[in-house]
Amino acid sequence: MNALQRSWQHARRRRAGISMLLGLPWTLAATALTLRLTGFDAACVVVTLGLLACSGVAVARARQLDRRWLQRQLDGSGRSEDSADLLFADVAHLNPLQQRQRAHVLATLEHAMPELRPRWPRAALALCWTGALAVALLALGWPRSAGVSAGSGATATAPAVTAAPLQLQSTRLQIDAPAYTGQATLTQNALDAKVAADSRLSWSLRFDRTPSKAWLQFHDGRRLPLREHDGQWQAQDVARAPVLYRVISEPALASTRLYRLEVVADRAPSVRVLEPAASLVLGTPGQRQWALRFEASDDYGVAAQATLSITTTQGSGENITFVQRSVTLTGSGEPTARRFAHTLDLAALGAQPGNDVIAQLEVRDNHAPSAQTGRSSSVILRLPTTEVALGAELEGRIKKTLPAYFRSQRQIIIDAEALIRQRRGLAADEFIKRSDAVGVDQRILRLRYGQFLGEESEGGAKPPPTSDLPTSDAPTADAQDHDDDHGHAQAGARDDHDHDHGGTAGNTDTPPVFGSATDVLSEYGHTHDHAEAATLLDPQTRATLKAALDQMWSSEGELRQGRPEQALPFAYKALAFIKQVQQAERIYLARVGPELPPIDESRRLGGDRTGLASRELPLAARTPPDPAIVEAWQRLGDGDGTPDLDALATWQQRNAAFLPDALDLAAAIEQLRIEPDCSDCRQRLRAQLWRALQRPLPQVMRRTVTDAMGQRYLDALEAQP
């Protein structure tokens, strides 16, 4: 059965091949006739349709060799013994005799299979190919201009044939992009194109009859002659700037449309820094490595290798030295977007604390003959010194600890008011303890502001008292007043005499408390010893701050005695004074200006103007628009003749770099040159000129005419003495 199937398929293929060989020559003949009479585009359509028709006929004729045809062939050969129908019947429905006959026929066919393939029609094939080739040769080789025969009819039609305009039968533009772009050769039928800079262009044109000469006319006046070769008119050029052009021939073409050739210049590669995220990075103590990552992109591709420039600065002030190094990096990824990564070894670079490490990546693209360069922004790693790191750490500790003891005056008021509202639910002892704690906060705040007036801490360095002491340990009002008076006496004595900040004998054994405002200041310096802290305050500000301290003093005394209601008025007054001090805390210094020469009094009223110059600022004259362009724009709108198109084209070429779209303006000029009577072309050129003209400067709005009431008001103003 398999042998029978193979023989059947071979027969079908032979029938399809015969049909294709009989139809192909006539398809070629029709294509040749169409190419001669119409053009290349129509010939392409004819050959495509002919091939499709031949393929369809071949498939249809092959399908005619169906199962019935196969049965007839087998029965006609005598090998099946007129039992070919049993080969395609269902075995389950056959009786034993039929099954035995079917097996006998299959065995016979397996032993000797008849020839089912049709014979080659050699005579028909020879006739078809001979006739089709003759038609094609006559169509392509027949002379294009008929000879002048005898008779009046021939002489009458000859001038009409020669006077007909030329027609473009086929056009082809081959674009060979530069090698660095990686683009393959492109061949197209359209003459409009958008190509890369420095691409080689090859034109191949075919006319319906041979012209005497032909060339490509560009809008800038340049001509590119076309040369004939085997019936094709060819020319080559290199695309360097965007142009408009048209095909010119003698005799003239029937259509002289403009073609646009846009040239895309190769852009320089761009480099982006991926890591670090900031341009300035502060290093950490003991840092040994610095990771860098860049991404370089280009329209046609970036070189696989890039150069990383590394600059290390050493020293400070005017004694700074620079050490430059360069490292070659190999990128990864696509050529149009490569990534470069490198990790700097700071120890190998000799970078030490206090130095700066500056990195910048430089990449090149594949542009030929000279590659274009792109650079990334510089990233800087600043390695801090040990002193800076310790100072930053100490400052962080102070900021974390001081807020536990330094309270604001507003917070003291809020705590006092909250304590008053909770008085009914608290025991008397608990209420006094909490009031005493708020008083302690008030005392610490008073001492903090007192340092700006040159006051010292009361007593030695000791932790701030809390309300954890028994009530009997809390100072009474008299004792408080005695201590405060003593403290003020000490402060006054210290203002008049020198003193030692190392502490007194009475408090040398008291251990310092971490975070205490007084202990931190006594450990690292006294603010009243600095001119910026005390001497820069003007007398009025110092008096306001002194008044705030007095109110804090009174508020503290009331709070320490368990009377927050009586302390609130003093606290509010202290807050008001503090706000005044904060508003006046800025110090304004006189700006140092230029030292003007002294006025020569002897020249006053003398009329001597030697050396005097005008104080008026010179105004840059605005370049007026070309009057010829303005006149051309007006003439196009009025319809009064056609402007000088040659002058317009010269102006367009001279100002092409400043025009919004130079090619559109050139196309409008050339189109009006081709069709002088086209009204749409005039309006299109006028619109392009309007875009090219400079915009008028905005003028001052004129005042509207006053009405009767406004005029009476103006007259009344003039009538006043």
XYZ file of C-alpha atoms in Angstrom:
721
model
C 0.000 0.000 0.000
C 2.924 2.339 0.700
C 4.342 1.761 -2.779
C 0.956 2.590 -4.284
C 0.783 5.876 -2.313
C 4.277 6.891 -3.444
C 3.502 6.184 -7.078
C 0.291 8.171 -6.822
C 2.139 11.223 -5.330
C 4.787 11.054 -8.070
C 2.061 11.192 -10.677
C 0.524 14.277 -9.105
C 3.878 16.071 -8.936
C 4.595 15.252 -12.593
C 1.223 16.760 -13.599
C 1.915 19.963 -11.576
C 5.413 20.334 -13.070
C 4.085 19.998 -16.612
C 1.481 22.697 -15.950
C 4.094 25.097 -14.547
C 6.485 24.588 -17.475
C 3.676 25.238 -19.942
C 2.573 28.479 -18.206
C 5.933 30.073 -17.280
C 7.044 31.077 -20.805
C 3.820 32.968 -21.487
C 4.166 34.719 -18.150
C 7.648 35.886 -19.147
C 6.372 37.049 -22.524
C 3.586 39.070 -20.927
C 6.072 40.609 -18.509
C 8.381 41.680 -21.346
C 5.513 43.308 -23.234
C 4.349 45.158 -20.147
C 7.874 46.367 -19.382
C 8.208 47.757 -22.891
C 4.789 49.376 -23.064
C 4.108 50.554 -19.512
C 7.060 50.406 -17.146
C 8.905 48.484 -14.502
C 6.233 48.761 -11.798
C 3.497 47.354 -14.036
C 5.852 44.585 -15.192
C 6.387 43.560 -11.564
C 2.638 43.327 -11.084
C 2.221 41.231 -14.254
C 4.948 38.752 -13.328
C 3.514 38.356 -9.836
C 0.009 37.706 -11.152
C 1.354 35.303 -13.815
C 3.242 33.227 -11.249
C 0.193 33.062 -9.016
C -1.975 31.967 -11.952
C 0.483 29.261 -12.989
C 0.683 27.944 -9.459
C -3.100 27.839 -9.135
C -3.527 25.971 -12.426
C -0.802 23.482 -11.483
C -2.436 22.694 -8.134
C -5.854 22.323 -9.737
C -4.583 19.924 -12.439
C -2.683 17.877 -9.846
C -5.842 17.463 -7.752
C -7.630 16.040 -10.808
C -5.629 12.838 -10.279
C -7.980 11.655 -7.557
C -8.919 8.149 -6.330
C -11.236 7.415 -9.233
C -8.439 8.235 -11.701
C -6.142 5.909 -9.783
C -8.690 3.067 -9.912
C -9.092 3.516 -13.657
C -5.342 3.474 -14.184
C -4.890 0.317 -12.120
C -7.756 -1.495 -13.756
C -6.560 -0.388 -17.211
C -3.098 -1.780 -16.604
C -4.529 -5.251 -15.761
C -2.462 -5.603 -12.623
C -5.428 -5.175 -10.274
C -7.613 -7.747 -12.099
C -10.485 -5.195 -12.072
C -10.419 -5.223 -8.280
C -8.856 -1.788 -7.632
C -11.943 -0.681 -5.738
C -11.148 -3.269 -3.036
C -7.895 -1.452 -2.220
C -9.760 1.615 -0.911
C -12.671 -0.182 0.781
C -13.026 -0.775 4.523
C -11.567 -4.216 5.381
C -14.097 -4.810 8.171
C -16.974 -4.752 5.666
C -15.411 -7.198 3.203
C -16.238 -10.917 3.141
C -13.442 -13.485 3.311
C -13.326 -13.912 -0.467
C -12.998 -10.159 -1.045
C -10.308 -9.885 1.614
C -8.334 -12.687 -0.061
C -8.669 -10.982 -3.459
C -7.547 -7.659 -1.948
C -4.433 -9.241 -0.429
C -3.642 -10.899 -3.785
C -3.878 -7.529 -5.632
C -1.653 -5.755 -3.095
C 0.973 -8.469 -3.418
C 0.884 -8.139 -7.205
C 1.262 -4.349 -7.052
C 4.100 -4.600 -4.612
C 5.912 -6.920 -6.986
C 5.227 -4.940 -10.205
C 3.779 -1.407 -9.873
C 2.506 0.065 -13.138
C 3.802 3.465 -14.314
C 1.264 6.084 -13.235
C 3.199 9.284 -14.032
C 2.056 11.079 -17.201
C 4.571 11.473 -20.020
C 6.379 14.745 -20.690
C 4.706 16.660 -23.548
C 7.964 17.500 -25.294
C 6.376 18.959 -28.417
C 4.009 21.218 -26.481
C 6.795 22.402 -24.189
C 9.099 23.188 -27.098
C 6.346 25.078 -28.916
C 5.400 27.135 -25.844
C 8.954 28.099 -24.936
C 9.876 28.928 -28.526
C 6.841 31.154 -29.055
C 7.166 32.900 -25.682
C 10.889 33.627 -26.139
C 10.217 35.034 -29.598
C 7.571 37.391 -28.229
C 9.856 38.517 -25.395
C 12.794 39.163 -27.724
C 10.648 41.154 -30.111
C 9.227 43.200 -27.217
C 12.610 44.050 -25.740
C 14.655 44.328 -28.943
C 12.262 46.273 -31.168
C 13.609 49.777 -31.988
C 12.188 52.490 -29.747
C 11.671 55.062 -32.536
C 10.047 53.785 -35.691
C 11.784 54.556 -38.964
C 10.315 57.040 -41.388
C 8.475 55.100 -44.030
C 7.260 56.361 -47.317
C 3.838 57.884 -47.347
C 2.118 60.907 -45.904
C 0.632 59.025 -42.972
C 4.047 58.128 -41.561
C 5.408 61.654 -41.957
C 2.391 63.104 -40.224
C 2.702 60.932 -37.099
C 6.484 61.209 -36.660
C 6.526 64.779 -35.238
C 3.799 63.904 -32.782
C 5.848 60.982 -31.412
C 9.043 63.005 -31.000
C 7.220 65.935 -29.379
C 5.650 63.853 -26.596
C 7.176 64.490 -23.128
C 9.392 61.903 -21.532
C 8.133 59.531 -18.879
C 9.997 57.823 -16.039
C 9.424 54.098 -16.442
C 11.303 52.931 -13.372
C 13.308 54.460 -10.523
C 15.710 52.847 -8.080
C 17.707 54.359 -5.229
C 20.419 52.301 -3.541
C 21.589 53.488 -0.101
C 24.922 52.249 1.241
C 25.162 53.452 4.833
C 28.624 53.952 6.407
C 30.207 50.855 7.882
C 30.104 52.207 11.442
C 26.281 52.255 11.398
C 26.047 48.494 10.848
C 23.121 48.952 8.439
C 22.731 46.732 5.400
C 22.460 48.064 1.848
C 18.928 49.300 1.143
C 17.383 49.414 -2.323
C 14.049 51.182 -2.849
C 11.944 52.450 -5.721
C 11.021 55.738 -4.036
C 13.372 58.676 -4.536
C 12.476 60.239 -1.172
C 14.736 58.945 1.580
C 15.980 59.538 5.095
C 19.585 58.386 5.341
C 22.513 58.543 7.725
C 25.209 61.127 7.165
C 27.996 60.163 4.714
C 25.836 57.482 3.080
C 26.625 56.656 -0.559
C 23.601 57.093 -2.832
C 23.221 55.430 -6.243
C 20.396 56.440 -8.584
C 19.263 54.256 -11.493
C 16.510 55.674 -13.722
C 14.864 54.359 -16.888
C 12.938 56.553 -19.331
C 10.342 55.482 -21.872
C 12.714 56.658 -24.611
C 16.304 57.785 -24.657
C 16.757 61.499 -23.789
C 19.621 63.565 -25.120
C 20.839 64.299 -21.554
C 19.532 64.144 -17.992
C 20.675 65.300 -14.547
C 19.585 65.747 -10.939
C 18.944 69.384 -10.031
C 19.366 70.230 -6.316
C 17.691 73.194 -4.658
C 21.046 74.802 -3.794
C 21.950 75.072 -7.483
C 24.186 72.006 -7.686
C 23.794 69.610 -10.640
C 24.563 65.896 -10.705
C 24.705 64.549 -14.294
C 23.125 61.195 -15.152
C 25.069 58.837 -17.434
C 23.512 56.089 -19.566
C 24.612 52.485 -19.151
C 22.635 49.632 -20.758
C 19.496 51.736 -20.937
C 19.807 52.868 -17.308
C 20.666 56.480 -16.392
C 22.869 56.338 -13.318
C 24.520 58.751 -10.864
C 26.254 58.529 -7.490
C 26.691 60.970 -4.625
C 27.466 61.138 -0.900
C 24.772 62.476 1.459
C 26.236 65.255 3.588
C 23.378 67.744 4.089
C 19.574 67.603 3.668
C 18.540 68.669 0.168
C 15.643 68.820 -2.257
C 16.123 67.666 -5.838
C 14.254 66.817 -9.011
C 14.965 64.916 -12.238
C 15.588 67.124 -15.293
C 16.006 65.877 -18.843
C 16.012 67.075 -22.441
C 13.377 66.813 -23.765
C 11.554 67.725 -20.572
C 9.795 65.212 -18.388
C 6.049 65.231 -18.081
C 6.312 65.469 -14.259
C 9.020 67.411 -12.404
C 8.094 66.743 -8.791
C 10.438 67.478 -5.902
C 12.076 64.711 -3.890
C 13.238 65.175 -0.308
C 16.500 63.723 0.968
C 16.896 64.039 4.745
C 20.296 63.421 6.315
C 20.531 62.306 9.960
C 23.819 63.241 11.625
C 25.484 60.849 14.043
C 25.083 61.992 17.647
C 27.870 61.866 20.186
C 27.541 59.141 22.849
C 25.962 60.028 26.173
C 27.183 58.638 29.494
C 25.053 58.306 32.623
C 26.298 57.562 36.133
C 24.450 54.649 37.724
C 26.455 54.333 40.923
C 26.950 56.345 43.088
C 23.592 58.088 43.046
C 25.023 61.483 44.130
C 27.863 63.418 42.549
C 29.474 64.047 45.956
C 29.867 61.051 48.279
C 31.168 61.344 51.845
C 33.349 58.382 52.702
C 33.285 56.435 55.917
C 36.266 55.958 58.236
C 38.290 52.954 57.138
C 36.690 52.756 53.667
C 38.964 50.847 51.283
C 36.925 50.449 48.093
C 34.610 52.553 45.956
C 32.230 50.940 43.433
C 31.480 52.784 40.182
C 28.968 51.912 37.452
C 28.241 53.813 34.219
C 25.945 53.368 31.223
C 26.927 54.666 27.766
C 24.407 54.873 24.910
C 24.711 55.837 21.250
C 22.477 55.664 18.197
C 24.822 53.324 16.275
C 27.019 51.811 18.956
C 29.643 52.513 21.582
C 33.183 51.163 21.504
C 33.765 48.129 23.681
C 36.482 49.874 25.695
C 36.323 53.125 27.658
C 38.777 55.158 29.712
C 38.160 55.911 33.391
C 40.057 59.019 34.522
C 40.888 59.067 38.238
C 42.198 62.192 39.971
C 43.356 62.135 43.595
C 43.764 65.437 45.466
C 46.124 65.608 48.414
C 46.733 68.446 50.846
C 44.637 71.436 51.874
C 44.581 75.163 51.388
C 47.037 76.307 48.739
C 49.201 73.194 49.055
C 47.023 70.879 46.998
C 48.574 68.367 44.627
C 46.808 66.356 41.956
C 47.648 62.801 40.906
C 45.964 61.618 37.719
C 45.587 58.030 36.551
C 43.578 56.295 33.851
C 42.122 52.796 33.689
C 40.811 51.024 30.569
C 37.434 49.368 31.137
C 35.623 46.785 28.988
C 31.871 47.185 28.680
C 29.098 44.613 28.610
C 25.703 44.490 26.973
C 24.367 45.681 23.620
C 26.581 47.986 21.516
C 23.973 50.752 21.647
C 23.797 50.631 25.465
C 26.916 49.349 27.163
C 27.568 49.244 30.890
C 30.945 49.768 32.517
C 31.705 48.786 36.116
C 34.856 49.179 38.194
C 35.783 49.095 41.875
C 38.550 51.460 42.961
C 41.111 50.301 45.496
C 41.637 53.413 47.608
C 44.784 52.037 49.219
C 46.377 51.395 45.822
C 45.505 54.941 44.774
C 47.206 56.310 47.874
C 44.010 58.022 49.052
C 44.197 59.066 52.695
C 41.765 60.760 55.080
C 41.266 64.346 53.958
C 41.760 63.515 50.239
C 39.269 63.642 47.375
C 38.974 60.985 44.670
C 37.397 62.234 41.417
C 36.295 59.785 38.691
C 35.039 60.448 35.155
C 34.343 57.992 32.315
C 35.166 58.816 28.686
C 33.692 56.688 25.891
C 33.958 56.738 22.098
C 31.520 55.671 19.432
C 32.216 53.839 16.167
C 32.034 56.922 13.951
C 34.548 56.949 11.100
C 36.999 58.376 10.221
C 37.198 60.133 13.613
C 35.303 58.797 16.611
C 33.108 61.072 18.691
C 33.688 61.318 22.423
C 31.265 61.495 25.324
C 32.076 62.091 28.982
C 30.129 61.470 32.134
C 29.698 63.925 34.948
C 32.413 63.810 37.600
C 31.726 61.919 40.811
C 33.699 62.780 43.935
C 34.501 60.667 46.982
C 35.512 62.813 49.954
C 37.380 60.931 52.678
C 36.884 62.653 56.064
C 39.717 63.144 58.515
C 39.732 61.598 61.991
C 38.999 64.938 63.653
C 36.001 65.567 61.440
C 34.657 62.063 62.091
C 35.063 62.427 65.871
C 33.473 65.865 65.826
C 30.517 64.580 63.843
C 30.113 61.666 66.258
C 30.264 63.960 69.314
C 27.772 66.337 67.810
C 25.402 63.466 67.194
C 25.676 62.332 70.806
C 24.981 65.811 72.137
C 21.943 66.176 69.916
C 20.591 62.843 71.090
C 21.150 63.565 74.796
C 20.430 67.254 75.339
C 16.744 67.190 74.412
C 16.167 65.009 77.478
C 16.963 68.008 79.732
C 16.544 71.129 77.625
C 12.869 71.988 77.507
C 11.299 74.887 75.676
C 9.343 77.620 77.462
C 6.214 76.685 75.526
C 6.523 73.082 76.708
C 6.859 74.271 80.318
C 3.608 76.226 79.948
C 1.879 73.184 78.415
C 3.093 70.953 81.281
C 1.971 73.462 83.896
C -1.510 73.785 82.388
C -1.832 70.004 82.134
C -0.816 69.680 85.784
C -3.478 72.193 86.822
C -6.175 70.202 84.995
C -5.056 66.982 86.740
C -4.963 68.523 90.226
C -8.271 67.034 91.421
C -7.168 63.496 90.620
C -3.751 63.724 92.295
C -2.695 63.561 95.904
C -1.164 66.662 97.459
C 2.312 65.131 97.686
C 2.197 63.864 94.090
C 1.007 67.228 92.846
C 3.869 69.045 94.581
C 6.423 66.543 93.171
C 5.212 67.105 89.604
C 5.139 70.861 90.046
C 8.668 70.689 91.432
C 9.762 68.686 88.340
C 8.361 71.356 86.026
C 10.196 73.952 88.136
C 13.436 72.057 87.627
C 12.849 72.215 83.856
C 12.232 75.935 84.198
C 15.522 76.318 86.113
C 17.519 74.448 83.458
C 15.995 76.583 80.705
C 16.792 79.762 82.683
C 20.415 78.691 83.081
C 20.626 77.868 79.384
C 19.533 81.352 78.342
C 21.553 82.924 81.141
C 24.795 81.759 79.586
C 24.247 84.216 76.735
C 24.460 87.046 79.309
C 27.734 85.786 80.792
C 26.248 83.921 83.747
C 27.733 80.698 85.083
C 25.874 77.612 86.277
C 24.675 77.815 89.832
C 27.212 75.938 91.911
C 29.369 73.200 90.401
C 28.639 70.626 87.823
C 25.900 68.411 89.219
C 22.909 66.539 87.845
C 19.674 68.421 87.662
C 17.461 67.808 90.711
C 14.340 65.773 90.237
C 11.162 65.340 92.166
C 12.241 61.899 93.414
C 13.538 63.474 96.654
C 11.220 63.655 99.591
C 9.107 66.715 99.948
C 11.122 67.854 102.936
C 14.249 67.884 100.720
C 12.728 70.359 98.294
C 14.066 73.859 98.905
C 11.761 76.347 100.490
C 11.068 79.692 99.042
C 13.452 81.391 101.431
C 16.214 78.947 100.723
C 15.535 79.275 97.020
C 15.752 83.018 97.202
C 18.954 82.759 99.228
C 20.516 80.372 96.698
C 19.407 82.471 93.764
C 20.735 85.640 95.350
C 23.982 83.885 96.052
C 24.134 82.672 92.489
C 23.506 86.163 91.161
C 26.184 87.541 93.467
C 28.590 84.959 92.138
C 27.616 85.783 88.580
C 28.203 89.479 89.238
C 31.548 88.789 90.858
C 32.576 86.682 87.919
C 31.666 89.413 85.526
C 34.050 91.772 87.352
C 36.918 89.391 88.172
C 38.756 86.598 86.520
C 37.719 83.108 87.438
C 38.726 79.543 86.995
C 36.396 77.206 85.089
C 37.816 74.163 86.594
C 35.230 74.184 89.402
C 35.365 75.001 93.107
C 36.600 72.897 95.938
C 33.107 72.255 97.055
C 32.085 70.362 93.927
C 35.262 68.697 92.733
C 34.085 65.341 94.012
C 30.716 65.481 92.227
C 30.805 63.180 89.192
C 29.692 64.683 85.908
C 26.346 63.602 84.522
C 26.274 62.598 80.853
C 23.872 64.813 78.915
C 23.640 67.577 81.486
C 23.619 70.975 79.842
C 25.924 72.486 82.433
C 28.388 69.610 82.396
C 28.581 69.478 78.579
C 29.192 73.204 78.344
C 31.716 73.181 81.188
C 33.506 70.247 79.564
C 33.758 71.629 76.043
C 33.731 75.375 76.600
C 31.682 78.326 77.884
C 29.565 80.162 75.399
C 29.959 83.467 77.205
C 33.684 83.352 76.519
C 33.012 83.705 72.779
C 32.299 87.065 71.209
C 29.634 85.540 68.963
C 27.680 84.351 72.028
C 27.705 87.446 74.251
C 29.335 90.538 72.846
C 27.437 90.565 69.554
C 24.102 91.066 71.314
C 23.020 94.660 71.155
C 22.019 96.385 74.442
C 18.293 96.247 73.677
C 18.418 92.517 72.979
C 20.433 91.932 76.152
C 17.854 93.885 78.174
C 15.004 91.854 76.645
C 16.791 88.596 77.428
C 17.445 89.806 81.014
C 13.728 90.526 81.400
C 12.928 87.008 80.169
C 15.314 85.541 82.747
C 13.642 87.541 85.519
C 10.246 86.165 84.525
C 11.675 82.634 84.397
C 13.088 83.221 87.898
C 9.658 84.114 89.258
C 7.994 81.228 87.392
C 10.533 78.790 88.753
C 9.963 79.945 92.347
C 6.217 79.447 92.107
C 6.550 76.038 90.488
C 9.062 74.797 93.068
C 6.589 75.726 95.822
C 3.701 73.840 94.197
C 1.800 76.867 92.860
C 1.592 76.427 89.059
C -1.402 78.801 88.784
C 0.729 81.689 90.078
C 3.640 80.616 87.822
C 1.700 80.769 84.530
C 1.639 84.612 84.196
C 5.413 84.782 84.621
C 5.899 81.887 82.169
C 3.761 83.594 79.519
C 5.700 86.850 79.911
C 8.987 84.934 79.604
C 7.737 83.308 76.388
C 6.839 86.706 74.933
C 10.297 88.091 75.756
C 11.980 85.022 74.231
C 10.021 85.529 70.997
C 11.290 89.109 70.875
C 14.860 87.903 71.365
C 14.449 85.326 68.587
C 13.207 88.005 66.218
C 16.223 90.184 67.047
C 18.829 87.442 67.094
C 20.019 88.166 63.535
C 22.889 90.592 63.277
C 23.093 92.725 60.171
C 26.505 94.009 59.119
C 27.136 96.822 56.694
C 27.862 95.572 53.208
C 31.297 96.479 51.911
C 30.724 98.352 48.703
C 33.041 100.040 46.257
C 34.996 102.997 47.502
C 33.830 105.932 45.412
C 36.338 108.663 44.627
C 35.857 111.927 46.495
C 33.899 114.654 44.793
C 36.018 117.425 43.387
C 34.277 120.544 44.701
C 36.388 122.834 42.485
C 34.611 121.551 39.369
C 31.124 122.202 40.668
C 29.145 124.710 38.589
C 32.144 125.164 36.305
C 30.717 123.598 33.167
C 33.750 121.336 32.676
C 32.456 118.030 31.256
C 35.841 116.413 30.717
C 35.780 112.720 31.601
C 31.993 112.566 31.998
C 30.131 109.776 30.263
C 26.488 109.179 29.596
C 24.706 107.201 32.291
C 22.161 105.822 29.865
C 22.467 102.103 29.207
C 23.300 101.366 25.586
C 20.460 99.617 23.795
C 21.431 96.912 21.354
C 19.893 97.630 18.016
C 17.543 94.900 16.897
C 18.399 93.527 13.496
C 15.538 94.482 11.231
C 14.146 91.813 8.914
C 15.329 91.788 5.342
C 13.062 94.233 3.467
C 13.176 92.029 0.373
C 11.643 89.128 2.359
C 8.954 91.383 3.797
C 8.170 92.697 0.312
C 7.983 89.152 -1.053
C 5.586 88.155 1.710
C 3.364 91.150 0.954
C 3.377 90.540 -2.793
C 2.391 86.914 -2.296
C -0.600 88.052 -0.242
C -1.684 90.824 -2.603
C -1.339 88.659 -5.702
C 0.721 91.402 -7.364
C 3.050 89.334 -9.509
C 5.589 86.714 -8.483
C 8.483 87.708 -6.194
C 12.119 87.137 -7.082
C 12.448 83.417 -6.390
C 16.197 83.402 -6.992
C 16.690 86.028 -4.284
C 14.441 84.040 -1.947
C 16.440 80.860 -2.601
C 19.716 82.686 -1.916
C 18.333 84.118 1.332
C 17.100 80.659 2.370
C 20.520 79.082 1.810
C 22.233 81.891 3.723
C 19.913 81.608 6.751
C 19.241 77.853 6.686
C 20.749 77.383 10.154
C 18.279 79.854 11.728
C 15.076 78.780 9.990
C 12.578 76.474 11.734
C 12.425 74.159 8.688
C 14.712 75.171 5.848
C 13.689 72.286 3.566
C 9.990 73.169 3.739
C 10.754 76.746 2.697
C 13.006 75.526 -0.130
C 10.300 73.103 -1.271
C 7.724 75.914 -1.355
C 10.074 78.108 -3.421
C 10.830 75.333 -5.916
C 7.185 74.339 -6.234
C 6.196 77.918 -7.079
C 9.079 78.032 -9.568
C 7.674 74.929 -11.290
C 4.027 76.100 -11.175
C 4.002 79.920 -11.307
C 0.209 80.103 -11.631
C -0.569 77.839 -8.640
C -2.467 79.831 -6.000
C -2.046 77.112 -3.352
C 1.718 77.199 -3.937
C 1.726 80.964 -3.342
C -0.147 80.595 -0.067
C 2.140 77.770 1.049
C 5.239 79.877 0.355
C 3.693 82.859 2.136
C 3.018 80.731 5.224
C 6.612 79.492 5.236
C 7.926 83.048 4.939
C 5.770 84.134 7.876
C 7.362 81.428 10.021
C 10.802 82.603 8.943
C 10.195 86.302 9.686
C 11.063 87.728 13.103
C 8.166 88.275 15.438
C 7.370 91.938 16.171
C 8.178 93.143 19.656
C 5.228 93.650 22.001
C 4.063 97.246 22.068
C 2.740 99.315 24.950
C -1.014 99.090 25.213
C -2.632 102.369 24.297
C -4.853 103.929 26.927
C -8.526 103.765 26.103
C -10.445 106.964 25.508
C -11.853 108.331 28.746
C -15.565 108.619 29.197
C -17.398 111.725 30.402
C -16.892 110.990 34.099
C -13.174 110.303 33.639
C -12.743 113.495 31.626
C -14.393 115.548 34.388
C -11.987 113.969 36.877
C -8.956 114.873 34.769
C -10.220 118.434 34.288
C -10.708 118.776 38.024
C -7.106 117.678 38.624
C -5.789 120.281 36.205
C -7.964 122.993 37.762
C -6.423 122.490 41.195
C -3.804 125.116 42.104
